[in-house]
Coordinates of C-alpha atoms (C1' of nucleotides) in Angstrom, one line a residue:
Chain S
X1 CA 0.0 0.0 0.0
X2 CA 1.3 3.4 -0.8
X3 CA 2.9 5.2 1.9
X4 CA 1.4 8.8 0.4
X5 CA -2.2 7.7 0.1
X6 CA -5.5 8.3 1.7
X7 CA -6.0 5.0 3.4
X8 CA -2.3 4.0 5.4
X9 CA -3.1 0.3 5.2
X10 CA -1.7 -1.1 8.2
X11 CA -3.0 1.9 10.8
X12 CA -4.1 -0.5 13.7
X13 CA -0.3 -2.2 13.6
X14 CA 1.1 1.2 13.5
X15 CA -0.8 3.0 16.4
X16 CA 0.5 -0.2 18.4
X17 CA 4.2 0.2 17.4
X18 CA 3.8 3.7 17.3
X19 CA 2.5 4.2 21.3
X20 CA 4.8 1.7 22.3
X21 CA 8.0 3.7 21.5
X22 CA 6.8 6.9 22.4
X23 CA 5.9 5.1 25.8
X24 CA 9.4 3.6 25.9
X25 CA 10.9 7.3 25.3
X26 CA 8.9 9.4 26.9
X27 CA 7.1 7.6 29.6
X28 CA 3.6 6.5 30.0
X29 CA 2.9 10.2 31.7
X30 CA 3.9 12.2 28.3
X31 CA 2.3 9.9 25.3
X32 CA -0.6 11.2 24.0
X33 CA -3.5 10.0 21.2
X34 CA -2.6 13.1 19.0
X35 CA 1.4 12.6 19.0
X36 CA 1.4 9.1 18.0
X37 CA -0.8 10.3 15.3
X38 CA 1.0 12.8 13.9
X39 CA 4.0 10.8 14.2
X40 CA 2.9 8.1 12.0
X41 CA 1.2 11.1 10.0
X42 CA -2.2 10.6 9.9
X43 CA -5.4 12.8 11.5
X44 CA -5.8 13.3 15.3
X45 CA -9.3 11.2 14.6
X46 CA -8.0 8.5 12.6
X47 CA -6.8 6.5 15.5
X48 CA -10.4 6.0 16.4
X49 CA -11.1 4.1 13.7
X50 CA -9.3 1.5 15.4
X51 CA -9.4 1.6 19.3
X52 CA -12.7 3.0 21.3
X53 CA -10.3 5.5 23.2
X54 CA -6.8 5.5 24.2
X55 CA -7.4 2.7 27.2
X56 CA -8.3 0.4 24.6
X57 CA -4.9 0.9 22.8
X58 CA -3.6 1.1 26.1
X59 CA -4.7 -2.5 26.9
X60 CA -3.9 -3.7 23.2
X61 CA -0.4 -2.4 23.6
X62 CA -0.2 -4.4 27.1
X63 CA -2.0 -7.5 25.9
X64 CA 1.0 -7.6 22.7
X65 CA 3.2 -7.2 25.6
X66 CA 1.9 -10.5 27.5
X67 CA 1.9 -11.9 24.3
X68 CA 5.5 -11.3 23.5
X69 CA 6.2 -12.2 27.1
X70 CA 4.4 -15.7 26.4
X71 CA 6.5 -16.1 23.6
X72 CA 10.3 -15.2 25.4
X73 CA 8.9 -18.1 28.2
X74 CA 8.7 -20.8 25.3
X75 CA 11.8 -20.1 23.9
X76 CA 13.6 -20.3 27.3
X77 CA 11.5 -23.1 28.5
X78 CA 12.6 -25.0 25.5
X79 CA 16.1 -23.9 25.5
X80 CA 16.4 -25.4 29.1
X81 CA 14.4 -28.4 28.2
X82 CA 17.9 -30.8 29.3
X83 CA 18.0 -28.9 32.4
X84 CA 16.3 -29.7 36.1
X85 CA 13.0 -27.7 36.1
X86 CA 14.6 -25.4 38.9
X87 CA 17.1 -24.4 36.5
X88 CA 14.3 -23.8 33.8
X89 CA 12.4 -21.5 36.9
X90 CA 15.0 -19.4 37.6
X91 CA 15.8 -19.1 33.9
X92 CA 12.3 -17.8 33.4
X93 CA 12.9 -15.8 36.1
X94 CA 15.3 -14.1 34.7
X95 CA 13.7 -13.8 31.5
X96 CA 11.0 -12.0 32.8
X97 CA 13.1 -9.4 34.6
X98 CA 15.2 -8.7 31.6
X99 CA 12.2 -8.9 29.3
X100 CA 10.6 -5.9 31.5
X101 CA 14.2 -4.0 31.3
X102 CA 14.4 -4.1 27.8
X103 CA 10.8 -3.2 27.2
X104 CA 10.0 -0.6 29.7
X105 CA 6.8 0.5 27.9
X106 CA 5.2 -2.6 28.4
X107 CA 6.0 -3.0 31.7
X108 CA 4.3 0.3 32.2
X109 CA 1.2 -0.7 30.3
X110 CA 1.1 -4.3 31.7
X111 CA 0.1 -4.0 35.0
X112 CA -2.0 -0.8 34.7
X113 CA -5.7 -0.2 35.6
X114 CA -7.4 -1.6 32.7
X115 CA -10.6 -3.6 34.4
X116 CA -10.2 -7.5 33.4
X117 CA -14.0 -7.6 32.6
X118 CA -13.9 -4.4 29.5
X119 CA -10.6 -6.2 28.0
X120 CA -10.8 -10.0 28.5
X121 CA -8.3 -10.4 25.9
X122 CA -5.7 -9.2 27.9
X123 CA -7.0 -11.0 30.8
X124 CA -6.8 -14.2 28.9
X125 CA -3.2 -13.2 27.3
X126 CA -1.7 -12.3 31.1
X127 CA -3.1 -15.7 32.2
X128 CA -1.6 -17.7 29.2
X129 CA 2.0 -16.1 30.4
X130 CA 1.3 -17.2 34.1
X131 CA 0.5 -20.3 32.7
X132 CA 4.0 -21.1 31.3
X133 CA 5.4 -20.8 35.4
X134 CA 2.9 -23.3 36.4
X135 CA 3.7 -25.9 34.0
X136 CA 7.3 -25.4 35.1
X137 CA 6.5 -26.2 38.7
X138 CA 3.8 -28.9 38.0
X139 CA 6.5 -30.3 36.1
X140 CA 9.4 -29.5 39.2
X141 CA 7.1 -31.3 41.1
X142 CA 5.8 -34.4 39.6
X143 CA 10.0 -35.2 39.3
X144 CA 10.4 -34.9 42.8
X145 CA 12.3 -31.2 42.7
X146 CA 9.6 -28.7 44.1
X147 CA 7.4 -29.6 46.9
X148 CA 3.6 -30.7 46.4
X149 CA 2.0 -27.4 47.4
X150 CA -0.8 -26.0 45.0
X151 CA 1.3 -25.6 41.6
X152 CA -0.8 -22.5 41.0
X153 CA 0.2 -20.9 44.2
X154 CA 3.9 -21.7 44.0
X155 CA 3.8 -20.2 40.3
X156 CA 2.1 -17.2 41.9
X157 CA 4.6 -16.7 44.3
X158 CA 7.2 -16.4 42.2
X159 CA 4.8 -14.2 39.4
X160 CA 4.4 -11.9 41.8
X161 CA 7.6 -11.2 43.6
X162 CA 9.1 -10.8 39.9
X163 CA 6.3 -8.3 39.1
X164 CA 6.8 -6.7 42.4
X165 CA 11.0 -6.5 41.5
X166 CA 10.1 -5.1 38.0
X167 CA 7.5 -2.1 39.0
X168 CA 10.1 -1.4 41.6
X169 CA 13.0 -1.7 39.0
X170 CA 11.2 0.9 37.1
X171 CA 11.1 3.8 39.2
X172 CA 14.7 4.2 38.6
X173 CA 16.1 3.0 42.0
X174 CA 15.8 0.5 44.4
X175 CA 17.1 1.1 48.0
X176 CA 20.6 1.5 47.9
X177 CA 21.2 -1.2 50.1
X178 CA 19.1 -3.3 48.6
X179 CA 20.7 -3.1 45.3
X180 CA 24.6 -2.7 46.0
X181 CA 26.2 -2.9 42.7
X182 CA 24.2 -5.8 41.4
X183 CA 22.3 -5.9 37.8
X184 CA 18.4 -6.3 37.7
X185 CA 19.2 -9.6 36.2
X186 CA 21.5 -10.7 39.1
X187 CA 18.9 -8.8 42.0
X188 CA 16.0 -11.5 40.7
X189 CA 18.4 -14.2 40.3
X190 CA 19.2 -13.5 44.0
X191 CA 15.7 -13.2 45.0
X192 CA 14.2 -15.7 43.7
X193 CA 17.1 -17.7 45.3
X194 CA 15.1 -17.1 48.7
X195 CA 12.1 -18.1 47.6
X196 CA 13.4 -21.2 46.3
X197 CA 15.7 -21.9 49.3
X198 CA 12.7 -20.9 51.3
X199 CA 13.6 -18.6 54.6
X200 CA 12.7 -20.7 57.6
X201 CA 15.4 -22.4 59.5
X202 CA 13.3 -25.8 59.3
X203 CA 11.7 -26.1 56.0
Chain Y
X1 CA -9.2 30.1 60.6
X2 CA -12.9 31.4 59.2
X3 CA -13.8 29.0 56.5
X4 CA -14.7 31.9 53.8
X5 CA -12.0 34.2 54.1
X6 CA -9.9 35.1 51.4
X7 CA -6.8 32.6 52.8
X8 CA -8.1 28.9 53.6
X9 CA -5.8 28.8 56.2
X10 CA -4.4 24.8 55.8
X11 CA -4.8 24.4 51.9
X12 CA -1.8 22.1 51.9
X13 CA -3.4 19.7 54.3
X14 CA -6.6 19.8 52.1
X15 CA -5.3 19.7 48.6
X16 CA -3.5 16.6 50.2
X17 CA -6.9 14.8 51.9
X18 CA -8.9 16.3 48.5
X19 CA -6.1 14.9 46.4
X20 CA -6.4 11.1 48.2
X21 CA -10.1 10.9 48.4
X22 CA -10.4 11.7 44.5
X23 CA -8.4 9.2 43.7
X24 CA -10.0 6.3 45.8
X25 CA -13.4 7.8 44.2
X26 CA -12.5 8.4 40.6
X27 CA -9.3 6.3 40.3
X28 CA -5.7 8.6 39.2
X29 CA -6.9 8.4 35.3
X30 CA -9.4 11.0 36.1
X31 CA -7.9 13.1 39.4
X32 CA -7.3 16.8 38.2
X33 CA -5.8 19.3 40.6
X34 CA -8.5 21.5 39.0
X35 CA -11.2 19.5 40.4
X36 CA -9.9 19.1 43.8
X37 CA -9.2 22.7 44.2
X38 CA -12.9 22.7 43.0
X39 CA -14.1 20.7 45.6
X40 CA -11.7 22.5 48.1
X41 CA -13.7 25.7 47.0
X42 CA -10.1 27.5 46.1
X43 CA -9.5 28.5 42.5
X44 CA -8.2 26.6 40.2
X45 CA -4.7 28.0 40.4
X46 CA -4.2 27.8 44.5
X47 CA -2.7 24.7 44.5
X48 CA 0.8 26.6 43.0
X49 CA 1.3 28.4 46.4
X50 CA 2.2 24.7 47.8
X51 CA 2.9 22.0 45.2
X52 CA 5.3 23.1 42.3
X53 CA 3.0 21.2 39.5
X54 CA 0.6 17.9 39.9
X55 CA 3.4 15.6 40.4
X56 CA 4.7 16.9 43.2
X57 CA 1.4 16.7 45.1
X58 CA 1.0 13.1 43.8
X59 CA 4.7 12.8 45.3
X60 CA 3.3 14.2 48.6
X61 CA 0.3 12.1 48.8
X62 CA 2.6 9.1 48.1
X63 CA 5.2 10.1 50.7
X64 CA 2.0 10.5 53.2
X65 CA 1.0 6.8 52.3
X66 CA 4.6 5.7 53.3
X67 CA 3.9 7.2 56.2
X68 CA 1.0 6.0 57.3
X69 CA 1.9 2.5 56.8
X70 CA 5.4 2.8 58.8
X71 CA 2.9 3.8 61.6
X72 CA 0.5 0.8 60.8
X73 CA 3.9 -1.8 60.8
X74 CA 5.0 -0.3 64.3
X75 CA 1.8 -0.8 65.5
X76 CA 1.4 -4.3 64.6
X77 CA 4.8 -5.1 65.4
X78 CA 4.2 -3.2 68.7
X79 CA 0.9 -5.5 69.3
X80 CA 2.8 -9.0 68.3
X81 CA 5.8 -8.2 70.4
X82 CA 5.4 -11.3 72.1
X83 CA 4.8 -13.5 69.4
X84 CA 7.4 -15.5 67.2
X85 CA 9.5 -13.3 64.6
X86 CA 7.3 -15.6 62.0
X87 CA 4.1 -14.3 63.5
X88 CA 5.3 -11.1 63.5
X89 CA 7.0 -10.6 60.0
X90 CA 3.4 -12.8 59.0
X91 CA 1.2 -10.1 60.8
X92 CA 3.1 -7.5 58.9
X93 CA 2.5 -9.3 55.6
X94 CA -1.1 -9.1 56.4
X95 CA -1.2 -5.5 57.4
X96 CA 0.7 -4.3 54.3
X97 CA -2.1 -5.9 51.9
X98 CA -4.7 -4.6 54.2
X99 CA -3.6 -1.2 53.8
X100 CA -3.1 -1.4 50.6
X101 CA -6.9 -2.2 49.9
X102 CA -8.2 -0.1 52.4
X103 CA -6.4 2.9 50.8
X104 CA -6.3 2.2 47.5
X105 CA -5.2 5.4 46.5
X106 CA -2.2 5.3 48.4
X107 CA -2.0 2.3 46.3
X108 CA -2.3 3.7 42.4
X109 CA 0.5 6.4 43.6
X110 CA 2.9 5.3 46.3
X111 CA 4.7 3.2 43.5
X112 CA 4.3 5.7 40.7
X113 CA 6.8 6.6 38.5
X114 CA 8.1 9.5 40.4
X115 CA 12.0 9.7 40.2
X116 CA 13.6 9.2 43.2
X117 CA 15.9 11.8 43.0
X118 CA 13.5 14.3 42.2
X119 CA 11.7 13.6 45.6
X120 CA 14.3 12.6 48.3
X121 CA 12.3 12.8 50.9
X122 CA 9.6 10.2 49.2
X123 CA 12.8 8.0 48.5
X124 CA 13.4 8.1 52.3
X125 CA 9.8 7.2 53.6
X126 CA 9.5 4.1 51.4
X127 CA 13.0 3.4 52.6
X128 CA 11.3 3.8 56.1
X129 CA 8.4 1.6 55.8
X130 CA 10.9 -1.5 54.4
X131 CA 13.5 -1.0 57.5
X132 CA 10.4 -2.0 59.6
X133 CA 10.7 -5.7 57.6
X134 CA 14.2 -5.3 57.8
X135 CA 14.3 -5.2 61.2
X136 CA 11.5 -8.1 61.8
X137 CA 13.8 -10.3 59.5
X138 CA 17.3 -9.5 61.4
X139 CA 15.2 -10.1 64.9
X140 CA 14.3 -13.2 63.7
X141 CA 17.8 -14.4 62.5
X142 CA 19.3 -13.6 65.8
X143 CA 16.2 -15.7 67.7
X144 CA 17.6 -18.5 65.0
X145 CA 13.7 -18.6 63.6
X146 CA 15.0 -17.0 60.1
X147 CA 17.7 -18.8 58.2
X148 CA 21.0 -16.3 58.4
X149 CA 20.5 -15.1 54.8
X150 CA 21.3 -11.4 54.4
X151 CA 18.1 -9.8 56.1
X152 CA 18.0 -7.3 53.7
X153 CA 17.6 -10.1 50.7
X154 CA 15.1 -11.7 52.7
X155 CA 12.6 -8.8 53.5
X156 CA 13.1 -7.5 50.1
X157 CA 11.6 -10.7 48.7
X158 CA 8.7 -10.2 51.1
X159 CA 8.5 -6.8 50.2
X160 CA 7.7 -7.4 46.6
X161 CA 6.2 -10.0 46.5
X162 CA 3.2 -8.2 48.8
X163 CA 4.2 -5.4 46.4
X164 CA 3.1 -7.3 43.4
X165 CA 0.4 -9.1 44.8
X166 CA -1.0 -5.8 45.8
X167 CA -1.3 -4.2 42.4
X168 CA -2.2 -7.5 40.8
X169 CA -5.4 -7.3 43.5
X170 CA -5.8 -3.7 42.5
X171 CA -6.8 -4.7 38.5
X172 CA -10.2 -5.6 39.9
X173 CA -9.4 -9.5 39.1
X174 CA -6.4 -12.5 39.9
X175 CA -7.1 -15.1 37.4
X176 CA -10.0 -16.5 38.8
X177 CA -7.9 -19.6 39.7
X178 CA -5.7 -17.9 42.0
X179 CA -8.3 -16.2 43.5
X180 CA -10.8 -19.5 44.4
X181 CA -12.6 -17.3 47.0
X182 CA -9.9 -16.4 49.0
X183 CA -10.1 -12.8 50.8
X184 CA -6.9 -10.8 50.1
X185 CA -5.8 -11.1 53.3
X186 CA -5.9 -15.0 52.8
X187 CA -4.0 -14.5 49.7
X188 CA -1.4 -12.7 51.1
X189 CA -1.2 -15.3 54.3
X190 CA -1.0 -18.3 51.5
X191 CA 1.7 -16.9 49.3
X192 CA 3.8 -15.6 52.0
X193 CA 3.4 -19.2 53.7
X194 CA 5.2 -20.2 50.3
X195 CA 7.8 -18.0 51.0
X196 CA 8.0 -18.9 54.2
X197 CA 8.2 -22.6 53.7
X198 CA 10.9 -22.7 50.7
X199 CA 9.5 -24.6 47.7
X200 CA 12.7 -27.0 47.6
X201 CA 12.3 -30.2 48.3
X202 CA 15.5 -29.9 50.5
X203 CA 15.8 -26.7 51.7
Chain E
dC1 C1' 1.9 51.9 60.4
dT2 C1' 3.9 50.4 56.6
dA3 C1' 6.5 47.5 53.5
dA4 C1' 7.3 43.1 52.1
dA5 C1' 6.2 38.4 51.9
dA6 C1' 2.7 35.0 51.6
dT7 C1' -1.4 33.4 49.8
dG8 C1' -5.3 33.3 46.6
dT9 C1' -7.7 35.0 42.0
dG10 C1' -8.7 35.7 37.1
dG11 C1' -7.5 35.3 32.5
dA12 C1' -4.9 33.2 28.8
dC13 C1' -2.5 29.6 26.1
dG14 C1' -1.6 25.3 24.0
dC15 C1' -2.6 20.7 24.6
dT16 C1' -5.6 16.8 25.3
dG17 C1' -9.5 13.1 24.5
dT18 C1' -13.6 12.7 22.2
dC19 C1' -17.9 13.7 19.4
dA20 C1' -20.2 14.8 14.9
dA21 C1' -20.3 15.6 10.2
dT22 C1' -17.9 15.0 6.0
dA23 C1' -14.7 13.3 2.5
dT24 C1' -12.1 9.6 0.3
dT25 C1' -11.2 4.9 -0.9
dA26 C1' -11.7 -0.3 -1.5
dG27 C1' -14.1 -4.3 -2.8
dG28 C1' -18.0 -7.0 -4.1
dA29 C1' -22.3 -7.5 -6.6
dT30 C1' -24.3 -6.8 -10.8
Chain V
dA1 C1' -16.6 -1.7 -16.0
dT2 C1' -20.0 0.4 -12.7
dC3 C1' -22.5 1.3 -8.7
dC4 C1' -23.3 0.7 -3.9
dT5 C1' -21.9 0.0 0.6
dA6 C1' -18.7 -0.4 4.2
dA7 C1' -14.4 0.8 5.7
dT8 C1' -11.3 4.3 6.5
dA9 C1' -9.4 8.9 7.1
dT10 C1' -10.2 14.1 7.7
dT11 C1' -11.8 18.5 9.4
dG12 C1' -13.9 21.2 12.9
dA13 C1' -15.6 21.8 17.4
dC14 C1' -15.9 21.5 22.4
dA15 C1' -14.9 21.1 27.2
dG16 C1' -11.4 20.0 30.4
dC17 C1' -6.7 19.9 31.6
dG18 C1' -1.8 21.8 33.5
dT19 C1' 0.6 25.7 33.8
dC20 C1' 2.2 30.6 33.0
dC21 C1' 1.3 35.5 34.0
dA22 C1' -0.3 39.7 36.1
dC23 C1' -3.0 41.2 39.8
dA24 C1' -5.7 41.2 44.4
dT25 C1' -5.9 40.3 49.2
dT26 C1' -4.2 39.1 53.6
dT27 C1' -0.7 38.3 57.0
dT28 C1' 3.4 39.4 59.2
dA29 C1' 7.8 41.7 60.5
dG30 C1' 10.2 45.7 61.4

DNA sequence: CTAAAATGTGGACGCTGTCAATATTAGGAT
DNA sequence: ATCCTAATATTGACAGCGTCCACATTTTAG
């Protein structure tokens, strides 16, 4: 389709790309409907042919995010298919932190205030990345390497203290102490070493 | 100070209160320092005398939830002084989600994307409010209840993961398999019991 | 008592999200 | 090929927003 003409051709995919850089350069705070509009150069309105209002590109931007998310989790998973299903955890782990790193935009859309019941899309995409962990640990656990709790709780621990790292991540800086010289990528790796190890003296 | 007269007499105090109760109303998306100075019954431009622009009073109102839930941890770790350092860092867990949904505006802006060095002082209060974990975890390593990890590792992993599952809760929905018609509070007491417990095998 | 500092007001500007009406184009039925 | 319709993009308008400026009022210090 010709770049010059009336109709752009491939809008919707554009306004996605398109608020997902300017969120990644200028924060979630300073991106506007109108901007990413006349960036891709097209009419203040025309976005609307597309989304209902900026939440819903909002939550289409997030739900690509969970998406893409998803799809870094199967490539690690299977990379570390030889390995013990620890391993594969805290490589997820890690592939989650560094995933939010490198895409700060989605990290700042992910998690925002979009109720699950207007967009069940991106209800269904977050659950299909949370899913991955789960199968992990069902898996750690039916060979013997993570304890019998409730898979879905174990996965959930560990979703939620690398979400909780992340958002935290994001705001520029931890506690000094907390973070002493270390990388994000080592900080989770060291966390999640607690949860795994567990923090009682008689586990 | 005569409610009418020209000078309101503690502005700061109400733009902060106005500021909080919009937001637990109407949600941050749609809190405007133009309606609270509204509702204040100020003019529209008042607000300048105390706040330098919106995110500084978003700053203060987050600094002020920091604060207020260092005072709720004391107290709680005041009232369990005689139970285990488990109890205790436990009853803490609790408190922090509970104060989290209580005050769900403290919520949407205590973790905002406010740059730390820009507001020092907000740095320093939600460095306050994790010392009081901090020192829970260190008490408990010197009773030999906590396993002599760094204590700052440890109540850091506490710390986000009751982070993370506080904002998840926030979105309205978990996936309705984590939820299974558990209160927060009994979501917080299960996944911190995962913490607590170590999901090795052999820890 | 008066000058200066603190506090609050009113108006203006550019930007925003969104609505309504209109224009342009694409694609299928005839 | 042509016409109709649906899809797509545009222009214009509106109220609300954050913020800057000049000005008004009040408090306070000397």
């Amino acid at each position: 389709m010709n770049k010059d003409s009336y109709h752009h051709g491939d809008l919707k995919h554009a306004l996605l790309v398109g608020a997902c850089e300017m969120i990644a350069t200028e924060g979630i705070q300073n991106m506007s409907l109108r901007k990413v509009a006349r960036k891709i150069g097209v009419s203040h309105n025309a976005p609307y042919q597309h989304f209902a209002d900026k939440e819903a590109l909002l939550a289409a931007v997030a739900q690509e995010g969970f998406q893409r998310l998803t799809d870094e989790l199967d490539t690690v998973i299977e990379r570390t298919s030889t390995q013990s299903c620890v391993e594969q955890l805290k490589a997820c782990g890690n592939t989650y932190i560094k995933f939010m790193m490198d895409n700060s935009a989605y990290l700042e859309v992910m998690f925002g205030p979009y109720p699950y019941e207007d967009y069940p899309e991106l209800a269904e995409a977050g659950l299909e990345s949370l899913q991955r962990l789960i199968a992990v640990v069902a898996r750690g656990q039916a060979s013997g390497e993570i304890k019998s709790l409730n898979p879905v709780e174990v996965a959930g621990t560990v979703w939620m203290s690398l979400h909780g790292l992340s958002t935290i991540l994001r705001n520029g800086k931890l506690p000094p102490q907390l973070v002493s010289e270390r990388t994000p990528t080592q900080l989770a790796s060291d966390f999640l070493d607690v949860i795994y190890e567990g923090i009682l003296v008689q586990a």
